[in-house]
PDB file of C-alpha atoms in Angstrom:
ATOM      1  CA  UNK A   4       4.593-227.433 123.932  1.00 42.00           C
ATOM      2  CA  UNK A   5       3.119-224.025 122.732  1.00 49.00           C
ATOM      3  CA  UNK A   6       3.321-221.764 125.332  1.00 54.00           C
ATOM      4  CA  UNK A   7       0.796-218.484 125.945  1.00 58.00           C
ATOM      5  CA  UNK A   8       1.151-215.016 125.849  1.00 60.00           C
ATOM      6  CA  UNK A   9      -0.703-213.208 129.055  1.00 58.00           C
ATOM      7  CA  UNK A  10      -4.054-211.779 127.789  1.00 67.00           C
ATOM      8  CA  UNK A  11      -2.410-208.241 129.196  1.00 81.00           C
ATOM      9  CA  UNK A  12       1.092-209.052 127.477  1.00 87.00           C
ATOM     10  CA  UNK A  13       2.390-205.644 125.827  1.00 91.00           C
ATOM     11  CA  UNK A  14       1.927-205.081 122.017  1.00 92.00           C
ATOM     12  CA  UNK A  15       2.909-203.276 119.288  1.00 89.00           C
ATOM     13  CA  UNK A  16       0.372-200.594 118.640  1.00 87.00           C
ATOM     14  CA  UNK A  17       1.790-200.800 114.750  1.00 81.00           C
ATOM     15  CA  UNK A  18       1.030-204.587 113.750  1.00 84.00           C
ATOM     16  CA  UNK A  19      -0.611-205.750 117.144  1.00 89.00           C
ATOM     17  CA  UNK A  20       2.229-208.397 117.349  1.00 91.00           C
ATOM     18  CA  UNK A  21       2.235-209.602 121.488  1.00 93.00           C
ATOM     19  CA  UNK A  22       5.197-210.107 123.538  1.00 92.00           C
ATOM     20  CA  UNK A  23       6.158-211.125 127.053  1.00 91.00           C
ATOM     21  CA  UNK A  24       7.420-208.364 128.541  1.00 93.00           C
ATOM     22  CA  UNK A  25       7.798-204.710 127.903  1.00 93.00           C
ATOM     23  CA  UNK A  26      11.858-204.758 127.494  1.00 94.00           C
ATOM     24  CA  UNK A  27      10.946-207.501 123.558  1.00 93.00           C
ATOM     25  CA  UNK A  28       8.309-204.276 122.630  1.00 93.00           C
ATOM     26  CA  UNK A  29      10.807-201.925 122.898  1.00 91.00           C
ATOM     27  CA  UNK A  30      13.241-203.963 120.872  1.00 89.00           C
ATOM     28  CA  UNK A  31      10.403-204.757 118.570  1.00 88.00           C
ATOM     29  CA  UNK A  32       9.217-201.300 118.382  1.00 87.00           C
ATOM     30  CA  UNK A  33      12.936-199.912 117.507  1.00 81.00           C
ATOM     31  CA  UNK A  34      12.826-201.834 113.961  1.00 78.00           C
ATOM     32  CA  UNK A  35       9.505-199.943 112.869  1.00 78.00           C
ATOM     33  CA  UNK A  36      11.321-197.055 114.254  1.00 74.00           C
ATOM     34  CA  UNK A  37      14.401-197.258 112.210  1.00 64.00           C
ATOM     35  CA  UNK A  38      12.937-199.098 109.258  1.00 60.00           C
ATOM     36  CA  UNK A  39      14.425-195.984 107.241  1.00 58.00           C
ATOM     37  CA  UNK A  40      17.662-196.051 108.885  1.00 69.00           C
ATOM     38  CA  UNK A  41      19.285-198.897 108.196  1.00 66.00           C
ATOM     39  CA  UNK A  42      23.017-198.119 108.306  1.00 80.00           C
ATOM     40  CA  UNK A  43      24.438-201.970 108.937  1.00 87.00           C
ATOM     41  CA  UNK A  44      25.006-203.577 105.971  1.00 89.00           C
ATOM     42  CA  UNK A  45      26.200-207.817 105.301  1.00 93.00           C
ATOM     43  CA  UNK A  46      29.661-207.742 103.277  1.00 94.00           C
ATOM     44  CA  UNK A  47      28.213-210.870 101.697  1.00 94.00           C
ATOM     45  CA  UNK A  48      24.576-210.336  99.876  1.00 94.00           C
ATOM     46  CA  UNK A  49      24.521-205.991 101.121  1.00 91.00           C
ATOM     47  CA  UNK A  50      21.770-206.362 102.505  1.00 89.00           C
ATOM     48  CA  UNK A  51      20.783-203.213 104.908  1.00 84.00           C
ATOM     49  CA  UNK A  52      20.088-203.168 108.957  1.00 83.00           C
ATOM     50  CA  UNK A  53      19.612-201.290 111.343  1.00 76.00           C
ATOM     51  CA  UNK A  54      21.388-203.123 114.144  1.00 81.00           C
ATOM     52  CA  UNK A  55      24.682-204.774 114.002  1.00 88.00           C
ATOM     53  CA  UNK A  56      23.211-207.363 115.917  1.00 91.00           C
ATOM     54  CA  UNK A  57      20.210-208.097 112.916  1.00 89.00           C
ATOM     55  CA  UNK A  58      23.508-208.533 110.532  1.00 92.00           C
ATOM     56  CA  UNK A  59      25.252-211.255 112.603  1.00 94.00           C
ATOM     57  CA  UNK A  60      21.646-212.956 112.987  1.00 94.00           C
ATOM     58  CA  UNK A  61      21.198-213.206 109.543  1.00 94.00           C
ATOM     59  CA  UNK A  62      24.693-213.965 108.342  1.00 95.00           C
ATOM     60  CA  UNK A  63      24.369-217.385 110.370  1.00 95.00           C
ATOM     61  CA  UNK A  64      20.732-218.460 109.565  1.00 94.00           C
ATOM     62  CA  UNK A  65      21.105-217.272 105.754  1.00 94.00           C
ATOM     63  CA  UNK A  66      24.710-217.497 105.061  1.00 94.00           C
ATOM     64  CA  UNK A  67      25.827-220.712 107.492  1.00 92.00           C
ATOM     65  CA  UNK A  68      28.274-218.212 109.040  1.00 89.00           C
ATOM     66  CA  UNK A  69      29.390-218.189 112.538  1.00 83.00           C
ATOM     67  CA  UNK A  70      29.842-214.782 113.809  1.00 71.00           C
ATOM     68  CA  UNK A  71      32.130-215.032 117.615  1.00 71.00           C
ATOM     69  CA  UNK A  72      33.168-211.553 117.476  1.00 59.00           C
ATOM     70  CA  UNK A  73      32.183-207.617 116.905  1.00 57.00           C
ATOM     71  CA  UNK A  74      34.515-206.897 115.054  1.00 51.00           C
ATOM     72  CA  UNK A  75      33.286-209.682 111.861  1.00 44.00           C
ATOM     73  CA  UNK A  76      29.672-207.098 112.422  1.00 45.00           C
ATOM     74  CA  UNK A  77      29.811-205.016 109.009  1.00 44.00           C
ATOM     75  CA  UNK A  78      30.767-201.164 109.559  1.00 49.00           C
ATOM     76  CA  UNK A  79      28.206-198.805 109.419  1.00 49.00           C
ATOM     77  CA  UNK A  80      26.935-197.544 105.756  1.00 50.00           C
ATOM     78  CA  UNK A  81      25.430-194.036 106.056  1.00 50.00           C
ATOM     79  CA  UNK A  82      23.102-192.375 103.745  1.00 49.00           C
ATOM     80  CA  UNK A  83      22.184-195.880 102.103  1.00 47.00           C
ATOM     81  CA  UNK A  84      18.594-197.529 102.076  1.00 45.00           C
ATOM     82  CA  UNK A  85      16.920-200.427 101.360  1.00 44.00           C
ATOM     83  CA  UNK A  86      14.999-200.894  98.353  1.00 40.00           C
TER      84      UNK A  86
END
């Protein structure tokens, strides 16, 4: 079953993507924010982000890894950027 955005549902006024509520655009709207400051990095392929959250997402849909706890989140990596 597809289910259907509100024709009012909040969007991003960057690339007009819709969401349910106001609380997803915000989270949405913080990675075109801090596109530039991605300090998180994944102690497996390095790859940069700006949440630690975004790191343990992608270690266990690209890397098969199950991440429990904060502390497996990669430390912070300042001054680096994404090429």
């Amino acid at each position: 079953m597809i289910s259907r955005l509100p024709s009012e549902s909040p969007s991003c006024v960057l690339c007009h993507q819709k969401f349910f509520n106001r609380s997803s655009l915000r989270r949405h709207m913080e990675r075109h924010l801090l596109t530039n400051r991605r300090r998180f990095q994944c102690d497996i392929c390095f790859k940069l982000f700006c949440r630690k959250d975004y790191v343990r997402e992608h270690k266990q849909h690209m890397h098969g890894m199950r991440v429990e706890s904060k502390a497996a989140d990669s430390e912070s990596v300042s001054g680096m950027q994404d090429y």
